[in-house]
CSV table of C-alpha atoms and ligand atoms in Angstrom, one decimal:
chain,number,residue,atom,x,y,z
A,1,MET,CA,-11.6,-26.8,6.2
A,2,ALA,CA,-9.7,-24.2,4.1
A,3,LYS,CA,-9.3,-25.3,0.8
A,4,ILE,CA,-7.3,-23.7,-2.4
A,5,ASN,CA,-8.8,-22.5,-5.7
A,6,ASP,CA,-8.2,-25.5,-7.7
A,7,ASN,CA,-8.5,-23.6,-10.8
A,8,TYR,CA,-5.0,-22.3,-10.2
A,9,HIS,CA,-3.8,-25.9,-10.9
A,10,LYS,CA,-5.2,-25.7,-14.5
A,11,LEU,CA,-2.9,-22.5,-15.1
A,12,GLN,CA,0.0,-23.5,-17.8
A,13,SER,CA,3.4,-23.5,-16.9
A,14,GLY,CA,3.6,-20.0,-15.1
A,15,TYR,CA,2.8,-16.6,-16.3
A,16,LEU,CA,4.9,-16.0,-19.9
A,17,PHE,CA,7.2,-13.1,-18.4
A,18,PRO,CA,8.4,-14.8,-15.4
A,19,GLU,CA,9.2,-18.0,-17.6
A,20,ILE,CA,11.3,-15.7,-19.7
A,21,ALA,CA,12.9,-14.3,-16.8
A,22,ARG,CA,13.6,-17.8,-15.6
A,23,ARG,CA,15.4,-18.7,-18.9
A,24,THR,CA,17.4,-15.4,-19.3
A,25,ARG,CA,18.5,-15.8,-15.5
A,26,GLU,CA,19.8,-19.2,-16.4
A,27,PHE,CA,21.6,-17.9,-19.6
A,28,ALA,CA,23.3,-15.1,-17.2
A,29,GLU,CA,24.4,-17.9,-14.9
A,30,ARG,CA,25.8,-19.9,-17.7
A,31,ASN,CA,27.3,-16.8,-19.5
A,32,PRO,CA,28.5,-14.4,-16.6
A,33,GLY,CA,30.3,-12.1,-19.0
A,34,ALA,CA,27.5,-11.8,-21.7
A,35,THR,CA,25.1,-8.8,-21.6
A,36,LEU,CA,21.6,-9.5,-23.2
A,37,VAL,CA,19.4,-6.9,-24.7
A,38,LYS,CA,16.1,-7.4,-23.7
A,39,LEU,CA,13.3,-6.7,-26.2
A,40,GLY,CA,10.9,-9.1,-24.8
A,41,ILE,CA,8.6,-7.7,-22.0
A,42,GLY,CA,6.5,-4.7,-23.4
A,43,ASP,CA,7.9,-2.3,-20.5
A,44,THR,CA,8.6,1.7,-21.1
A,45,THR,CA,12.5,2.6,-20.7
A,46,LYS,CA,12.3,6.4,-21.1
A,47,PRO,CA,11.9,8.8,-18.1
A,48,LEU,CA,8.6,10.5,-17.2
A,49,THR,CA,8.1,14.1,-19.1
A,50,PRO,CA,9.0,17.2,-17.4
A,51,THR,CA,5.0,18.1,-17.2
A,52,VAL,CA,4.3,14.7,-15.3
A,53,ILE,CA,7.3,14.9,-13.1
A,54,LYS,CA,6.4,18.7,-12.0
A,55,SER,CA,2.6,17.6,-11.3
A,56,LEU,CA,4.0,14.3,-9.2
A,57,HIS,CA,6.4,16.5,-7.2
A,58,GLN,CA,3.7,18.9,-6.4
A,59,GLU,CA,1.3,16.1,-5.4
A,60,ILE,CA,4.1,14.9,-2.9
A,61,ASP,CA,4.5,18.4,-1.6
A,62,ASN,CA,0.5,18.6,-0.9
A,63,LEU,CA,0.8,15.5,1.0
A,64,ALA,CA,3.7,16.9,3.3
A,65,ASN,CA,1.4,19.8,4.3
A,66,ALA,CA,-1.6,19.4,6.9
A,67,LYS,CA,-3.3,22.1,4.8
A,68,THR,CA,-3.1,20.4,1.4
A,69,TYR,CA,-2.9,16.8,2.8
A,70,THR,CA,-5.6,14.2,1.2
A,71,GLY,CA,-6.6,10.6,2.5
A,72,TYR,CA,-8.8,8.3,0.7
A,73,GLY,CA,-9.9,9.7,-2.7
A,74,VAL,CA,-13.1,8.4,-4.6
A,75,GLU,CA,-13.1,4.9,-5.6
A,76,GLN,CA,-14.1,6.0,-9.5
A,77,GLY,CA,-11.3,8.3,-9.6
A,78,ASN,CA,-10.5,11.9,-9.1
A,79,PRO,CA,-13.6,13.8,-10.9
A,80,ASP,CA,-10.9,16.2,-12.8
A,81,LEU,CA,-9.2,13.5,-14.1
A,82,ARG,CA,-12.5,11.4,-15.2
A,83,GLN,CA,-13.5,14.8,-16.9
A,84,ALA,CA,-10.0,15.2,-18.6
A,85,LEU,CA,-10.3,11.5,-20.0
A,86,ALA,CA,-14.1,12.6,-21.2
A,87,ASP,CA,-12.3,15.4,-23.0
A,88,TYR,CA,-9.6,13.6,-24.3
A,89,TYR,CA,-11.9,11.1,-26.0
A,90,LYS,CA,-13.6,14.2,-27.4
A,91,SER,CA,-10.5,15.3,-29.0
A,92,PHE,CA,-10.9,12.2,-31.5
A,93,GLY,CA,-14.7,12.5,-31.9
A,94,VAL,CA,-15.9,10.3,-29.1
A,95,ASN,CA,-18.6,11.5,-26.7
A,96,ILE,CA,-18.1,9.8,-23.3
A,97,HIS,CA,-19.6,11.4,-20.1
A,98,ALA,CA,-17.1,11.8,-17.0
A,99,ASP,CA,-19.2,9.4,-15.0
A,100,GLU,CA,-18.5,6.5,-17.4
A,101,VAL,CA,-15.0,6.7,-17.0
A,102,PHE,CA,-13.7,4.5,-13.9
A,103,VAL,CA,-10.1,5.5,-13.0
A,104,SER,CA,-7.9,2.3,-11.8
A,105,ASP,CA,-4.4,1.3,-11.4
A,106,GLY,CA,-4.0,-0.1,-14.8
A,107,ALA,CA,-5.5,-1.9,-17.8
A,108,LYS,CA,-4.4,-5.4,-16.9
A,109,PRO,CA,-6.3,-5.5,-13.4
A,110,ASP,CA,-9.5,-4.0,-14.9
A,111,SER,CA,-9.2,-6.5,-17.9
A,112,ALA,CA,-9.2,-9.4,-15.2
A,113,ASN,CA,-11.7,-7.9,-12.6
A,114,ILE,CA,-14.3,-7.1,-15.2
A,115,GLN,CA,-15.3,-10.8,-15.7
A,116,SER,CA,-16.8,-10.6,-12.2
A,117,ILE,CA,-19.5,-8.7,-12.8
A,118,PHE,CA,-20.5,-11.3,-15.5
A,119,ALA,CA,-22.3,-14.5,-14.9
A,120,ASP,CA,-19.8,-17.4,-13.7
A,121,ASN,CA,-20.8,-19.6,-16.6
A,122,SER,CA,-20.3,-16.6,-19.2
A,123,VAL,CA,-18.8,-18.1,-22.6
A,124,ILE,CA,-15.6,-15.9,-23.2
A,125,ALA,CA,-14.1,-15.5,-26.8
A,126,VAL,CA,-10.5,-14.4,-27.0
A,127,GLN,CA,-8.5,-13.8,-30.3
A,128,ASP,CA,-5.6,-16.1,-30.6
A,129,PRO,CA,-2.7,-15.1,-30.0
A,130,VAL,CA,-3.9,-13.4,-26.9
A,131,TYR,CA,-2.9,-11.3,-24.1
A,132,PRO,CA,-2.6,-14.1,-21.5
A,133,VAL,CA,-4.2,-12.1,-18.6
A,134,TYR,CA,-7.7,-12.5,-20.2
A,135,VAL,CA,-7.4,-16.3,-20.5
A,136,ASP,CA,-5.7,-16.8,-17.2
A,137,SER,CA,-8.3,-14.8,-15.3
A,138,ALA,CA,-11.0,-16.7,-16.8
A,139,VAL,CA,-9.3,-20.1,-15.8
A,140,ILE,CA,-8.9,-18.9,-12.1
A,141,GLY,CA,-12.4,-17.7,-12.3
A,142,GLY,CA,-13.6,-21.1,-13.2
A,143,LYS,CA,-14.8,-20.2,-16.5
A,144,THR,CA,-13.0,-22.9,-18.2
A,145,ARG,CA,-12.6,-26.7,-18.3
A,146,GLU,CA,-9.4,-28.8,-19.3
A,147,TYR,CA,-6.4,-27.7,-21.1
A,148,LYS,CA,-6.2,-29.7,-24.1
A,149,ASP,CA,-3.6,-29.4,-27.4
A,150,GLY,CA,-3.1,-25.7,-26.1
A,151,ARG,CA,-6.4,-24.5,-25.5
A,152,TYR,CA,-8.9,-24.4,-22.7
A,153,GLU,CA,-12.1,-26.3,-23.2
A,154,GLY,CA,-15.0,-23.7,-22.4
A,155,ILE,CA,-13.2,-20.7,-24.2
A,156,VAL,CA,-13.9,-19.7,-27.7
A,157,TYR,CA,-10.5,-19.0,-29.5
A,158,MET,CA,-10.7,-16.7,-32.5
A,159,ASP,CA,-7.7,-17.3,-35.1
A,160,CYS,CA,-5.7,-14.6,-35.9
A,161,ASN,CA,-3.2,-15.5,-38.8
A,162,GLU,CA,-1.6,-14.0,-41.7
A,163,ASP,CA,-4.7,-15.0,-43.9
A,164,ASN,CA,-7.0,-12.7,-42.1
A,165,GLY,CA,-4.4,-10.1,-41.2
A,166,PHE,CA,-4.1,-11.2,-37.6
A,167,PHE,CA,-7.9,-10.0,-36.9
A,168,PRO,CA,-10.4,-12.4,-36.4
A,169,GLU,CA,-13.8,-13.5,-38.0
A,170,ILE,CA,-16.8,-13.3,-35.8
A,171,PRO,CA,-17.7,-16.3,-33.6
A,172,LYS,CA,-19.4,-19.0,-35.4
A,173,GLN,CA,-21.0,-20.0,-32.3
A,174,LYS,CA,-23.0,-17.8,-29.6
A,175,VAL,CA,-20.7,-16.3,-26.7
A,176,ASP,CA,-21.3,-14.0,-24.0
A,177,LEU,CA,-17.9,-11.9,-23.6
A,178,ILE,CA,-15.5,-11.0,-26.6
A,179,TYR,CA,-12.0,-9.4,-25.7
A,180,LEU,CA,-10.5,-7.6,-28.7
A,181,CYS,CA,-7.1,-5.8,-28.2
A,182,SER,CA,-6.2,-3.1,-30.7
A,183,PRO,CA,-3.8,-2.3,-31.6
A,184,ASN,CA,-3.1,-5.7,-30.7
A,185,ASN,CA,-0.7,-7.2,-28.1
A,186,PRO,CA,1.3,-9.4,-29.2
A,187,THR,CA,0.4,-9.0,-33.3
A,188,GLY,CA,0.8,-5.2,-33.7
A,189,ALA,CA,-2.3,-5.4,-35.8
A,190,VAL,CA,-4.9,-2.6,-35.6
A,191,ALA,CA,-8.7,-3.5,-36.2
A,192,THR,CA,-10.6,-1.2,-38.9
A,193,HIS,CA,-13.8,0.5,-38.4
A,194,GLU,CA,-15.5,-2.3,-40.4
A,195,GLN,CA,-13.9,-5.1,-38.6
A,196,LEU,CA,-15.1,-3.5,-35.2
A,197,LYS,CA,-18.5,-2.7,-36.6
A,198,ALA,CA,-18.7,-6.6,-37.6
A,199,PHE,CA,-18.3,-7.4,-34.0
A,200,ILE,CA,-20.7,-4.9,-33.0
A,201,ASP,CA,-23.4,-6.2,-34.9
A,202,TYR,CA,-22.6,-9.5,-33.6
A,203,ALA,CA,-22.6,-8.6,-29.9
A,204,HIS,CA,-26.0,-6.8,-30.7
A,205,ALA,CA,-27.3,-9.9,-32.2
A,206,ASN,CA,-26.4,-12.2,-29.5
A,207,ASP,CA,-26.7,-10.1,-26.5
A,208,ALA,CA,-22.9,-10.3,-25.9
A,209,VAL,CA,-20.6,-7.6,-24.5
A,210,ILE,CA,-17.2,-6.5,-26.1
A,211,ILE,CA,-14.3,-5.8,-23.6
A,212,PHE,CA,-12.1,-3.7,-25.6
A,213,ASP,CA,-8.6,-3.1,-24.7
A,214,SER,CA,-7.2,0.1,-26.2
A,215,ALA,CA,-4.1,0.1,-24.0
A,216,TYR,CA,-1.9,0.9,-27.3
A,217,ALA,CA,-4.2,3.4,-29.0
A,218,ALA,CA,-2.1,6.3,-29.0
A,219,PHE,CA,0.3,4.3,-31.0
A,220,ILE,CA,-2.0,4.7,-34.1
A,221,SER,CA,-0.8,7.4,-36.4
A,222,ASP,CA,-2.8,6.4,-39.4
A,223,PRO,CA,-6.1,8.6,-39.0
A,224,SER,CA,-8.1,6.0,-40.7
A,225,LEU,CA,-8.0,3.5,-37.9
A,226,PRO,CA,-10.3,4.0,-34.7
A,227,ARG,CA,-8.5,4.8,-31.7
A,228,SER,CA,-11.6,3.7,-29.3
A,229,ILE,CA,-14.3,1.2,-30.1
A,230,TYR,CA,-16.7,4.1,-29.5
A,231,GLU,CA,-15.7,5.8,-32.6
A,232,ILE,CA,-18.0,3.0,-34.2
A,233,GLU,CA,-22.0,3.3,-33.9
A,234,GLY,CA,-23.6,1.3,-31.6
A,235,ALA,CA,-20.5,0.4,-29.6
A,236,GLU,CA,-21.8,2.3,-26.6
A,237,THR,CA,-24.5,-0.2,-26.0
A,238,CYS,CA,-22.4,-3.2,-26.2
A,239,ALA,CA,-18.8,-2.6,-25.4
A,240,ILE,CA,-16.8,-1.8,-22.5
A,241,GLU,CA,-13.3,0.0,-23.2
A,242,ILE,CA,-10.2,-0.6,-21.0
A,243,SER,CA,-7.2,1.6,-21.5
A,244,SER,CA,-4.2,2.6,-19.7
A,245,PHE,CA,-1.4,5.7,-19.2
A,246,SER,CA,1.3,3.1,-19.1
A,247,LYS,CA,2.3,2.9,-22.8
A,248,LEU,CA,0.7,6.3,-23.5
A,249,ALA,CA,2.9,8.2,-21.1
A,250,GLY,CA,5.4,5.5,-19.4
A,251,PHE,CA,3.2,5.0,-16.5
A,252,THR,CA,4.2,1.0,-16.5
A,253,GLY,CA,5.5,1.4,-12.8
A,254,VAL,CA,3.3,4.3,-11.9
A,255,ARG,CA,0.3,2.6,-12.3
A,256,LEU,CA,-3.0,4.4,-13.8
A,257,GLY,CA,-5.6,3.1,-16.1
A,258,TRP,CA,-9.1,3.5,-16.8
A,259,THR,CA,-12.3,1.5,-18.0
A,260,ILE,CA,-15.1,3.0,-19.6
A,261,VAL,CA,-18.7,1.4,-18.8
A,262,PRO,CA,-21.1,3.2,-20.9
A,263,HIS,CA,-24.7,4.3,-19.2
A,264,LYS,CA,-26.3,2.6,-22.3
A,265,LEU,CA,-24.6,-0.7,-22.0
A,266,ALA,CA,-27.5,-3.2,-21.4
A,267,ILE,CA,-27.6,-6.8,-21.7
A,268,GLU,CA,-30.6,-9.2,-21.4
A,269,GLY,CA,-32.3,-9.0,-17.9
A,270,THR,CA,-30.7,-5.7,-17.2
A,271,HIS,CA,-31.7,-2.2,-17.7
A,272,PRO,CA,-29.5,0.6,-19.0
A,273,GLY,CA,-26.9,1.6,-16.2
A,274,GLU,CA,-27.3,-1.7,-14.2
A,275,VAL,CA,-23.8,-3.0,-15.7
A,276,GLN,CA,-22.2,0.3,-15.0
A,277,ALA,CA,-23.6,0.1,-11.5
A,278,LEU,CA,-22.4,-3.2,-10.9
A,279,TRP,CA,-18.7,-2.1,-11.7
A,280,ASN,CA,-19.1,0.7,-9.6
A,281,ARG,CA,-20.3,-1.4,-6.8
A,282,ARG,CA,-17.1,-3.8,-7.6
A,283,GLN,CA,-14.9,-1.0,-7.4
A,284,SER,CA,-16.2,0.7,-4.4
A,285,THR,CA,-16.3,-2.8,-2.6
A,286,MET,CA,-12.7,-4.0,-3.6
A,287,PHE,CA,-10.6,-0.8,-4.6
A,288,ASN,CA,-9.9,2.3,-2.8
A,289,GLY,CA,-9.3,4.2,-5.9
A,290,ALA,CA,-5.9,5.1,-7.6
A,291,SER,CA,-2.9,6.8,-5.9
A,292,ASN,CA,-3.8,10.2,-5.0
A,293,ILE,CA,-0.2,11.0,-6.0
A,294,VAL,CA,-0.5,9.5,-9.4
A,295,GLN,CA,-3.9,11.0,-10.6
A,296,PRO,CA,-2.8,14.3,-11.0
A,297,GLY,CA,0.1,12.9,-13.1
A,298,GLY,CA,-2.4,11.5,-15.3
A,299,MET,CA,-4.1,15.1,-15.7
A,300,ALA,CA,-0.8,16.4,-16.6
A,301,VAL,CA,-0.3,13.7,-19.4
A,302,LEU,CA,-3.6,15.0,-20.8
A,303,SER,CA,-2.7,18.6,-20.5
A,304,LYS,CA,-1.8,20.3,-23.9
A,305,PRO,CA,2.0,20.2,-22.9
A,306,GLY,CA,1.7,16.6,-21.6
A,307,LEU,CA,0.1,15.4,-24.8
A,308,LYS,CA,3.0,17.0,-26.9
A,309,GLU,CA,5.8,15.3,-24.6
A,310,SER,CA,4.0,12.1,-24.7
A,311,GLN,CA,3.7,12.1,-28.5
A,312,GLU,CA,7.5,12.6,-28.2
A,313,LEU,CA,8.1,9.5,-26.3
A,314,ILE,CA,5.7,7.6,-28.7
A,315,ASP,CA,7.5,9.0,-31.7
A,316,TYR,CA,11.0,7.7,-30.1
A,317,TYR,CA,9.3,4.2,-29.6
A,318,MET,CA,8.0,4.0,-33.1
A,319,ALA,CA,11.3,5.1,-34.6
A,320,ASN,CA,12.8,2.0,-32.6
A,321,ALA,CA,10.2,-0.1,-34.0
A,322,LYS,CA,11.1,0.8,-37.8
A,323,ILE,CA,14.9,0.0,-36.7
A,324,ILE,CA,13.5,-3.3,-35.5
A,325,ARG,CA,11.4,-4.3,-38.5
A,326,ASP,CA,14.2,-3.0,-41.1
A,327,GLY,CA,16.9,-5.2,-39.2
A,328,LEU,CA,14.6,-8.3,-39.2
A,329,ASN,CA,13.5,-8.0,-42.8
A,330,ASP,CA,17.2,-7.6,-43.6
A,331,VAL,CA,18.1,-11.1,-42.5
A,332,GLY,CA,15.2,-12.5,-44.1
A,333,ILE,CA,12.8,-12.4,-41.4
A,334,THR,CA,9.2,-11.7,-42.3
A,335,THR,CA,7.3,-9.1,-39.9
A,336,PHE,CA,4.0,-7.9,-39.2
A,337,GLY,CA,2.6,-5.0,-37.0
A,338,GLY,CA,5.3,-2.3,-35.7
A,339,VAL,CA,3.6,0.4,-37.8
A,340,ASN,CA,0.5,1.7,-35.7
A,341,ALA,CA,1.6,-0.5,-32.9
A,342,PRO,CA,4.8,-1.0,-30.7
A,343,TYR,CA,5.1,-4.5,-31.1
A,344,ILE,CA,6.8,-6.3,-34.0
A,345,TRP,CA,5.5,-9.9,-34.7
A,346,ALA,CA,7.7,-11.8,-36.7
A,347,LYS,CA,7.7,-15.4,-38.6
A,348,THR,CA,10.2,-17.6,-37.0
A,349,PRO,CA,12.9,-18.5,-39.8
A,350,GLY,CA,12.9,-21.9,-41.1
A,351,GLY,CA,9.8,-23.1,-39.6
A,352,MET,CA,11.4,-23.1,-35.9
A,353,ASP,CA,9.0,-23.0,-33.2
A,354,SER,CA,8.7,-20.2,-30.8
A,355,TRP,CA,10.7,-21.2,-28.0
A,356,GLU,CA,13.6,-22.9,-30.3
A,357,PHE,CA,13.7,-19.6,-31.6
A,358,PHE,CA,13.7,-17.9,-28.5
A,359,ASP,CA,16.5,-19.8,-27.4
A,360,LEU,CA,18.4,-19.6,-30.7
A,361,LEU,CA,18.1,-15.8,-30.5
A,362,MET,CA,19.3,-15.4,-27.1
A,363,ASN,CA,22.2,-17.7,-27.2
A,364,GLN,CA,23.6,-16.6,-30.4
A,365,ALA,CA,22.5,-12.8,-30.8
A,366,HIS,CA,22.2,-12.2,-27.0
A,367,VAL,CA,18.6,-10.9,-27.7
A,368,VAL,CA,15.5,-11.7,-25.7
A,369,GLY,CA,12.1,-11.6,-27.6
A,370,THR,CA,9.1,-13.0,-26.6
A,371,PRO,CA,7.9,-16.5,-28.0
A,372,GLY,CA,4.7,-16.3,-29.9
A,373,VAL,CA,3.4,-19.5,-28.6
A,374,GLY,CA,3.3,-18.0,-25.1
A,375,PHE,CA,0.4,-16.0,-26.2
A,376,GLY,CA,-1.6,-19.1,-27.2
A,377,ARG,CA,-1.6,-21.9,-29.7
A,378,GLY,CA,-1.9,-19.3,-32.7
A,379,GLY,CA,1.4,-17.8,-31.9
A,380,GLU,CA,3.3,-20.8,-32.5
A,381,GLY,CA,6.0,-20.4,-35.1
A,382,TYR,CA,6.0,-16.4,-34.4
A,383,PHE,CA,7.8,-14.2,-32.0
A,384,ARG,CA,7.4,-10.7,-30.8
A,385,LEU,CA,10.1,-8.1,-30.4
A,386,SER,CA,9.1,-4.7,-28.5
A,387,ALA,CA,10.1,-1.3,-29.4
A,388,PHE,CA,10.3,-0.1,-25.9
A,389,SER,CA,13.8,0.1,-25.3
A,390,ASP,CA,16.5,2.7,-25.6
A,391,ARG,CA,17.8,3.5,-29.2
A,392,ALA,CA,21.2,2.3,-28.6
A,393,ASN,CA,19.9,-1.1,-27.3
A,394,VAL,CA,17.5,-1.5,-30.3
A,395,LYS,CA,20.6,-0.7,-32.7
A,396,LYS,CA,23.0,-3.1,-30.7
A,397,ALA,CA,20.1,-5.8,-30.8
A,398,MET,CA,19.9,-5.5,-34.7
A,399,LYS,CA,23.6,-5.3,-35.5
A,400,SER,CA,24.1,-8.6,-33.4
A,401,ILE,CA,21.2,-10.5,-35.2
A,402,LYS,CA,22.9,-9.4,-38.5
A,403,VAL,CA,26.5,-10.6,-37.3
A,404,ASN,CA,26.0,-13.3,-35.0
A,405,LEU,CA,22.4,-15.0,-35.8
A,406,HIS,CA,23.0,-18.2,-38.0
A,407,LEU,CA,19.9,-19.3,-39.7
B,1,MLT,C1,3.6,-7.2,-22.4
B,1,MLT,O1,4.9,-7.3,-22.7
B,1,MLT,O2,2.8,-7.8,-23.3
B,1,MLT,C2,3.2,-6.1,-21.6
B,1,MLT,O3,4.1,-5.4,-21.0
B,1,MLT,C3,2.2,-6.6,-20.6
B,1,MLT,C4,1.5,-5.6,-20.0
B,1,MLT,O4,1.4,-4.6,-20.4
B,1,MLT,O5,1.0,-6.2,-19.0
């Protein structure tokens, strides 16, 4: 008899963004004339840049011609793209070998799928607030028990709050897998070298593996902050890094990412190369490689003109971030992040809870944000605004907050 995976029943009230979409739909039904400015989901809005578009068009033409047509590619990714990514890391001082880079269809699936190469009973530590995918995929994979008081038993939550600058202390207990996201989604905090070093030392002492999500690394403008965990000594023996072209180059819908599993990474009972071989096996079995149209687009992003154009996109979104920070500060709302990250993490005014403020902001100012509690118990009392929007919309939102939001 077929049975469903009962772990799905443990998941809480749907994924965060569909829940936001549901509330905004209901608002639209109640207020047919009103237009909402959506600064909720972090989804890019600017078109792909000319260098990328040219490459994508070229690739379509190649598929239209029998002489240049290609079918299945290499599961691990186009070797030229893997090399281009290794070279990209080299540009900020990180030595990665091309065969340690696994190209994928994005950081989100990789950050969930990576759990499958580790033991079912692995204890997972996450930052709280946290990007929900890390937790929900652990739940689906049966790595958690009951949900109580806003947290799953079996997961170790590492508090991120104003007192610790939204970056956690190392866990007090022994854990196996540690998710770190820097620049952080949702808080916009960026880990320093020293903070990451403490986790690397912890991982070595406890035979743990760090899964480092650097999807927003390109938004770091402060040269003293690390853009990759491999900038810190010792990371190549204990850390996997997952990243993406989504926010770097507006590929949220195009889909292209990568995961780095260093050859030297080894945990108890394995030899160097074995963890990497397992990820290779997983990808070769369950993934047929990223789209052959898209991968040259990734190479175009990493070319000299491509990187320059991407930087212009990033600068545009970061100018939005400043407008959002200033706008919120002007009405007395305290903000964090938004300096080396495209997310502004704000304290809900007057001690309101996150969903209460979400509804108030939507109903009064017609602005949609993301309630902090949607990222976990540690996000209660905060909300997140995304800088991925058109300038006119951002200005409209800030003006409306100033005029229409009554606190
Ligand atoms: C977000 O809004 O947190 C992001 O869009 C999520 C994602 O990149 O999957």
